[in-house]
Tab-separated table of C-alpha atoms in Angstrom:
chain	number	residue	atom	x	y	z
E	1	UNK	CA	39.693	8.275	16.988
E	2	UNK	CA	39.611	11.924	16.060
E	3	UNK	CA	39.732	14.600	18.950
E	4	UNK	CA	36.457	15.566	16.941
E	5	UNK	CA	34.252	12.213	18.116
E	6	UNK	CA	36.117	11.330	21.222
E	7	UNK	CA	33.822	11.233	24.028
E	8	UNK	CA	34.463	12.771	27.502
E	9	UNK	CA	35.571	9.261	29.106
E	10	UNK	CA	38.259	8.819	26.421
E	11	UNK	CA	40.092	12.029	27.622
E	12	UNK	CA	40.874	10.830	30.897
E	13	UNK	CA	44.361	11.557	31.990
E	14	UNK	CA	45.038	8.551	34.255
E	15	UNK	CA	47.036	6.094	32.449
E	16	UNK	CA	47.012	2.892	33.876
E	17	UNK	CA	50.432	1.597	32.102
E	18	UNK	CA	52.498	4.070	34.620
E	19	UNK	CA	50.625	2.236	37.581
E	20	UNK	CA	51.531	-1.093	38.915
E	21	UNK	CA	48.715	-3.482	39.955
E	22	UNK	CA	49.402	-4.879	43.304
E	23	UNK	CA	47.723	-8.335	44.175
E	24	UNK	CA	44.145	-9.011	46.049
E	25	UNK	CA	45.387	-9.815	49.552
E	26	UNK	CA	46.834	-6.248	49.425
E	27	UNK	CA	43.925	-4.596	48.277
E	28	UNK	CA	41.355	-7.035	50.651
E	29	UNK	CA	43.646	-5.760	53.351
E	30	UNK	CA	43.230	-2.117	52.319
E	31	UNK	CA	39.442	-2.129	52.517
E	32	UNK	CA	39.336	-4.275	55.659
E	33	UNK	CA	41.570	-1.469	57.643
E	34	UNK	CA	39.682	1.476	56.103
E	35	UNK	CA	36.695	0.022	57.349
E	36	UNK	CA	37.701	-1.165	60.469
E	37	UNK	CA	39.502	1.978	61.863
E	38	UNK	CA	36.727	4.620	61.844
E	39	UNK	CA	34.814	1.951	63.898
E	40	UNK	CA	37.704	1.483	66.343
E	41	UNK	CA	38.116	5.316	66.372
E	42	UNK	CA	34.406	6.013	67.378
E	43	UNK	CA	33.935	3.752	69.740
E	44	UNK	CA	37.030	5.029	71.497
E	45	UNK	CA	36.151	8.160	70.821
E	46	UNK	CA	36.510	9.950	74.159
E	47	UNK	CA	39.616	8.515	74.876
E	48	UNK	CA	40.774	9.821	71.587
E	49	UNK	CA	39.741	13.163	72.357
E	50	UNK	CA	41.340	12.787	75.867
E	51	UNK	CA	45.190	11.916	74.475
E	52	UNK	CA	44.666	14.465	71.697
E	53	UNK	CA	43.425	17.509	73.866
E	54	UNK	CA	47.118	18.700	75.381
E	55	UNK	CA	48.833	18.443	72.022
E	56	UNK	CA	45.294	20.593	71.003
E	57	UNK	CA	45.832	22.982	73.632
E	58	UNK	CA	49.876	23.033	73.161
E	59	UNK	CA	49.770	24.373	69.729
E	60	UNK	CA	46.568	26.516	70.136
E	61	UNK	CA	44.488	24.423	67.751
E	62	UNK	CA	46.935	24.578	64.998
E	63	UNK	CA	47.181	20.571	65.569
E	64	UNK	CA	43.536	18.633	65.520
E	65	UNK	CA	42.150	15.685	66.803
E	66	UNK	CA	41.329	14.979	63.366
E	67	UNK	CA	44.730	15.763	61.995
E	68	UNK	CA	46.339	13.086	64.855
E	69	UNK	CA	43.679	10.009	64.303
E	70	UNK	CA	44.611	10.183	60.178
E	71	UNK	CA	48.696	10.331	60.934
E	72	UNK	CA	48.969	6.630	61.996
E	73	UNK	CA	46.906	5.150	59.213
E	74	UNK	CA	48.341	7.122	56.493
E	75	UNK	CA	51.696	5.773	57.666
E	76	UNK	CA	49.719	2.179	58.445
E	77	UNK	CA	47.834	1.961	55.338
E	78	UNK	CA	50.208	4.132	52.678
E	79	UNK	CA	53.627	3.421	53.718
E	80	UNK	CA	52.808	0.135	55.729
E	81	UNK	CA	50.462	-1.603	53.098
E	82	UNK	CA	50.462	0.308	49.839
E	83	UNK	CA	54.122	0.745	49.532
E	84	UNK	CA	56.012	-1.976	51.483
E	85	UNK	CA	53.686	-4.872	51.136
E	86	UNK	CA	51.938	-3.733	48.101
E	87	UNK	CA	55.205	-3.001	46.435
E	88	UNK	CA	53.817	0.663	44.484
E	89	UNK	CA	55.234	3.626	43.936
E	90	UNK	CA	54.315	7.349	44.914
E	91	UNK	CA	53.931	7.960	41.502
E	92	UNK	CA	51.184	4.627	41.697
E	93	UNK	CA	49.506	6.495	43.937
E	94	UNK	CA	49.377	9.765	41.833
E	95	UNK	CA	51.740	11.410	44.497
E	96	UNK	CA	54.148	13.224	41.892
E	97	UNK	CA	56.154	16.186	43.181
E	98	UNK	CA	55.908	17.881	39.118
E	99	UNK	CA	51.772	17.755	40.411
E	100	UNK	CA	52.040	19.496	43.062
E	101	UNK	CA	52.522	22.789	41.906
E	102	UNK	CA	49.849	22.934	39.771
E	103	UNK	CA	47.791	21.032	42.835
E	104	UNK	CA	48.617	24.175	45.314
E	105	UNK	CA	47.548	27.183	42.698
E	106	UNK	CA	44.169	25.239	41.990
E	107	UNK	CA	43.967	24.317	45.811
E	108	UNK	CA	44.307	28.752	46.639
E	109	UNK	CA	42.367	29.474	43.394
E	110	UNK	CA	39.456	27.724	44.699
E	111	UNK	CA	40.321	29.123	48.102
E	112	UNK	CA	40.081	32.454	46.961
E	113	UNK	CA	36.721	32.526	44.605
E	114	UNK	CA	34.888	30.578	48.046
E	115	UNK	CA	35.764	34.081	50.187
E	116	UNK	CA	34.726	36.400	46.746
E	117	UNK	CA	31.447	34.245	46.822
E	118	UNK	CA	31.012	34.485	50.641
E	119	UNK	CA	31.346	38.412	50.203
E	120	UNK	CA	28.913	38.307	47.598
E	121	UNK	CA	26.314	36.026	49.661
E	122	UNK	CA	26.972	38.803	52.403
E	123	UNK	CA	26.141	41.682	50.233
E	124	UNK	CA	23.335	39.887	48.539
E	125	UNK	CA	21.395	39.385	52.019
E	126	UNK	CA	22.191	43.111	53.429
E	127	UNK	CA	24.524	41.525	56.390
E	128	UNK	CA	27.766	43.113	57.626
E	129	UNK	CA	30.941	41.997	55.830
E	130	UNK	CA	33.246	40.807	58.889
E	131	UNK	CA	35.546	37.954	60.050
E	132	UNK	CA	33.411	35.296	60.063
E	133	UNK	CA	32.927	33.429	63.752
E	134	UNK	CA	35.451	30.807	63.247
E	135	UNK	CA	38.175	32.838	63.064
E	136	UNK	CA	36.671	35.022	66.309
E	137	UNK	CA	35.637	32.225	68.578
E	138	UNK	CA	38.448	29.530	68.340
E	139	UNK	CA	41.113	31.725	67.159
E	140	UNK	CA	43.235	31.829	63.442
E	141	UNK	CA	45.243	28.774	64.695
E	142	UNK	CA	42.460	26.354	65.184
E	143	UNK	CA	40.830	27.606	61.445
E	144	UNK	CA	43.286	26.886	59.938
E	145	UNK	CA	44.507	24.167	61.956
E	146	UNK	CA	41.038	22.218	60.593
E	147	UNK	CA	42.329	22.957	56.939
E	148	UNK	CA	45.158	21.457	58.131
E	149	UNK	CA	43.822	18.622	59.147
E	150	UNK	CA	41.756	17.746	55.803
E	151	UNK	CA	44.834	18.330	53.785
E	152	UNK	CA	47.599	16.624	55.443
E	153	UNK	CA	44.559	14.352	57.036
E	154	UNK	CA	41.525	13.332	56.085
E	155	UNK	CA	40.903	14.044	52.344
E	156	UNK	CA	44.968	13.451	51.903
E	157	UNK	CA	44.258	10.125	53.297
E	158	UNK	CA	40.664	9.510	51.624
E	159	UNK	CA	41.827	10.889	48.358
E	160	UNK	CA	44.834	8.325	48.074
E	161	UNK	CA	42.352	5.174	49.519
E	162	UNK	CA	39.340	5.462	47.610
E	163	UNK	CA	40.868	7.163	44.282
E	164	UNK	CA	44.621	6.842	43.741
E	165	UNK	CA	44.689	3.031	45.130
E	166	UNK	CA	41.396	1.645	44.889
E	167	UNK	CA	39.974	3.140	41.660
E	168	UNK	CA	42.766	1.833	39.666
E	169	UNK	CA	43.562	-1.215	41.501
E	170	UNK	CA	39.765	-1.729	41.000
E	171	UNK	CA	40.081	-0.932	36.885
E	172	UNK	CA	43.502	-3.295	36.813
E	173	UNK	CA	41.652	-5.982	37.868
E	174	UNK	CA	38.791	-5.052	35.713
E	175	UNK	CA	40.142	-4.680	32.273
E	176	UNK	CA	42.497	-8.200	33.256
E	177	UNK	CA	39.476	-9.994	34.230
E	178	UNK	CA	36.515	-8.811	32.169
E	179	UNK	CA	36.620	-6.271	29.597
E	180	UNK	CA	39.609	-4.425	27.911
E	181	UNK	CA	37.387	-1.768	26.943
E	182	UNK	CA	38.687	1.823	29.105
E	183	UNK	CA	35.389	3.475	28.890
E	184	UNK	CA	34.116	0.066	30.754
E	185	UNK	CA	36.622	-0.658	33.191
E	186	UNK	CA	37.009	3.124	34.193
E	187	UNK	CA	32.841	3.468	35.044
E	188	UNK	CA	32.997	-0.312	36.557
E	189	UNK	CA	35.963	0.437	38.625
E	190	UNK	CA	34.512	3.511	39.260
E	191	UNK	CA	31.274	2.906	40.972
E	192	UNK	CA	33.016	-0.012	42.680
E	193	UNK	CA	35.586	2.311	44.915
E	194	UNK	CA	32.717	4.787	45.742
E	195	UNK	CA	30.235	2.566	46.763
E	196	UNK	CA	33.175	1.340	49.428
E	197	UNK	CA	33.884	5.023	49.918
E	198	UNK	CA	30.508	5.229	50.830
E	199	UNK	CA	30.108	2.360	52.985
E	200	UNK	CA	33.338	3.546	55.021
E	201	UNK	CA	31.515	6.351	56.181
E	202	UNK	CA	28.933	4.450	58.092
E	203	UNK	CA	30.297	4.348	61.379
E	204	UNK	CA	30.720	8.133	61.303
E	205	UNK	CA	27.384	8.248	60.334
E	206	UNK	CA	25.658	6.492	62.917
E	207	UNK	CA	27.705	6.908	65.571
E	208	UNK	CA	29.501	10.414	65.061
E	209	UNK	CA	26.614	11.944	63.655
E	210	UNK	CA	23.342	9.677	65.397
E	211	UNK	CA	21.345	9.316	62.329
E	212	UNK	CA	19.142	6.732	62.201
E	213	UNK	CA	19.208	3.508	60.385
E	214	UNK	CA	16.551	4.557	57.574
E	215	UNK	CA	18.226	7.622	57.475
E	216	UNK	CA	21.220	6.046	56.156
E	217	UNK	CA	20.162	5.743	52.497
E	218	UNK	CA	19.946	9.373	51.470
E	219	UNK	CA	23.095	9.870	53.291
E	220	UNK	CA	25.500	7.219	51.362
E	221	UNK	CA	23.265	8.011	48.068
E	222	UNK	CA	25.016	11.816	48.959
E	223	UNK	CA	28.487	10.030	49.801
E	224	UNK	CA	28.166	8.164	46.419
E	225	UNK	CA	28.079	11.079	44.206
E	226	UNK	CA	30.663	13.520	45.867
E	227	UNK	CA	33.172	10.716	45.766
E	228	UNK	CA	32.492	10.164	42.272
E	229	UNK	CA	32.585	13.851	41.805
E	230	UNK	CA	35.898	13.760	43.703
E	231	UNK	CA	36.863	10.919	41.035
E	232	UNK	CA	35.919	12.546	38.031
E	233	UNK	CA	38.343	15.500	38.865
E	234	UNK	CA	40.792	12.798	39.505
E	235	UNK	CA	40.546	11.332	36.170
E	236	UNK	CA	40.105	14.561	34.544
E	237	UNK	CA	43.035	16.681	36.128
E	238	UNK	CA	45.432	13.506	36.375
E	239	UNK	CA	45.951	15.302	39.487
E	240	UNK	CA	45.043	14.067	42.930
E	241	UNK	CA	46.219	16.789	44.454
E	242	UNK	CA	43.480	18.934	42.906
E	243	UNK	CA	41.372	16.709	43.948
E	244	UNK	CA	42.774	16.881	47.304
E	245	UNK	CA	42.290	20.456	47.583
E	246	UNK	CA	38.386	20.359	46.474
E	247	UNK	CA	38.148	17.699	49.040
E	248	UNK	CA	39.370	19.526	51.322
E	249	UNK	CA	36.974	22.901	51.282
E	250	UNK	CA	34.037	20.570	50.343
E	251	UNK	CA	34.851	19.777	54.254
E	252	UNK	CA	36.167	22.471	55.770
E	253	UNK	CA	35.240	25.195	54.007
E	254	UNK	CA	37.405	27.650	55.910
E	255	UNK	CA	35.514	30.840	54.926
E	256	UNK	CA	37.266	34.331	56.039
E	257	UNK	CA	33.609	35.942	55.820
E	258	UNK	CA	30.224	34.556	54.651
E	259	UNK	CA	28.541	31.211	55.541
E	260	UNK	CA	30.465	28.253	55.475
E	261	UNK	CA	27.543	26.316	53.722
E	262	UNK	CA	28.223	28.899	50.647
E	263	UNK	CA	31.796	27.826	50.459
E	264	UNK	CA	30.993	24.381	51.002
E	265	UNK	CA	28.393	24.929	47.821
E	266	UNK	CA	31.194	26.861	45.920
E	267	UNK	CA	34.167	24.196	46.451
E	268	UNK	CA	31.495	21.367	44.911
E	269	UNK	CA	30.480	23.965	41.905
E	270	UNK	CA	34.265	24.604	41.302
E	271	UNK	CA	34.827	21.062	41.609
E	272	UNK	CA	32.766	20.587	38.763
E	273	UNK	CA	33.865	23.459	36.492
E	274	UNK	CA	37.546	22.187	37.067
E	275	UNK	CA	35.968	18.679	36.002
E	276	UNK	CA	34.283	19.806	32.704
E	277	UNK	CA	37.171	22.532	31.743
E	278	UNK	CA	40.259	21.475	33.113
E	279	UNK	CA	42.249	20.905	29.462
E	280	UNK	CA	41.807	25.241	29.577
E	281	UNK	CA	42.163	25.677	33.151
E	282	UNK	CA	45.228	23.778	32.721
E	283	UNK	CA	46.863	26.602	30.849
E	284	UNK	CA	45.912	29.110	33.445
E	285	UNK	CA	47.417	27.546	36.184
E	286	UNK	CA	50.874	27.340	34.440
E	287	UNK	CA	51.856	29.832	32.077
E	288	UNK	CA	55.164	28.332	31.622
E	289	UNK	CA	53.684	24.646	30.071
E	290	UNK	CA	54.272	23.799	26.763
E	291	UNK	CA	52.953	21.195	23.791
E	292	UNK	CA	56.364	19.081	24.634
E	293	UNK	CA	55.930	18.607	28.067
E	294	UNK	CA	55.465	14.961	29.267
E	295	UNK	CA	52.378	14.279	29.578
E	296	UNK	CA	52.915	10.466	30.558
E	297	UNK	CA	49.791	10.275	33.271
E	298	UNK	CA	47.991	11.474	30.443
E	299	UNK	CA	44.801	8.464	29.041
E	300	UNK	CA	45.380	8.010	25.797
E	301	UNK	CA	42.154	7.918	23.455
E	302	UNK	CA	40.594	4.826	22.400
């Protein structure tokens, strides 16, 4: 098929033949333990907070709660499950050190046009431009100790669960099973992982947050469509780093001035340009890349 006719979903750049399939038990065993902790978590949730405060308070904030409750199931659920009794890879997982470059100057990039945005947003409504509050009240340390915490935490953690493993464990078993068609198996496999991303969240929901049952639907709808969002970039960068990064801000925005609901707004619009333009953006973010480099994450087209 020409580059002419070839539809969005045929330029994805996550190729399945550089990714092992691991078996059912090991993916069964996944799900069950990325359900099962945030429910353990939150119903302990005080004590958490109690053994995490002094390490909190040691490093001045630098070091969250949230950073110290994803530590022991990345190394449970990556390194335990994924890679010793699932047998993969890094590189299954879309953890490639050549990525990460290109992962950090997207990751500041976007970092960089939230704060231009919150200026603007500042200027628009006639307020002061200043610090903004979360850098006065609980210090630099513990602002950037909640970045932190997303990126070697939380969306690290959520990124490699729900995308890198389960996405493509999900299309494996898809394209072996039922159709051999990519376009298929990728929106099958697809809708699949994020309806269990969204389903994870329900503990935090209801218990972290105190919404009530019927408000639940609007909320995982919501859930649905950033983690697809979150998998789109995925599959479009063949990065998960990038997608790490958007993650990331889309939680803790981390804004320097302005409202952190206009970077929040920002890292989802960026998330989407980067989606829709990323072949271009591509060249921006390294100068130095050329038509020979291996491209061997890359889809091919059907």
């Amino acid at each position: 098929m020409s580059s002419a006719t070839t539809s969005p979903i045929d330029r994805w750049r996550v190729d399945l033949t550089g990714i092992r399939e691991t078996s059912w038990p090991v993916i069964a065993a996944i799900i069950l333990l990325a359900a099962g902790y945030p429910v353990l978590i939150w119903s302990n949730r005080k004590f958490v907070l109690t053994v995490a405060q002094p390490i909190v308070d040691t490093t001045g904030g630098l070091v969250q709660p949230t950073l110290l409750v994803y530590l022991p199931v990345i190394l449970v659920v990556i390194g335990g499950v994924m890679l010793w009794a699932g047998r993969l890879r890094l590189r299954d997982l879309s953890l490639r050190r050549d990525d990460l470059r290109t992962g950090v100057v997207v990751t500041v990039g976007v970092w960089l046009l939230m704060q231009v945005v919150g200026v603007a947003v500042l200027l628009w409504t006639g307020e002061p431009v200043q610090l903004n509050e979360t850098w006065l009240a609980g210090g630099a340390l513990a602002a950037i100790g909640a970045l932190v915490a997303q990126l070697f935490g939380n969306a690290l953690y959520e990124e490699v669960v729900f995308r890198a493993f389960l996405l493509n464990q999900f299309r494996h078993t898809i394209q072996r099973r039922l159709t051999t068609a990519a376009r298929w198996s990728v929106l099958l496999a697809l809708v699949a992982s994020q309806v269990v991303f969204a389903l994870i969240h329900v503990p935090n929901r209801l218990v972290g947050e105190g919404l009530a049952l019927e408000q639940l639907g609007p909320t995982l709808l919501l859930l649905f469509v950033w983690g697809t969002l979150l998998a789109v970039v995925y599959y479009r960068t063949g990065n998960l780093f990038v997608a790490i990064g958007v993650h990331a801000f889309m939680n803790t925005p981390t804004m320097l001035v302005g409202p952190p609901d206009a970077g929040i707004l920002t890292a989802i619009v960026l998330g989407v340009l980067i989606a829709a333009l990323w072949p271009r953006l591509e060249r921006l973010t390294d100068g130095t890349r050329s038509d020979d480099v291996d491209d061997s994450h890359q889809q091919p087209s059907n």
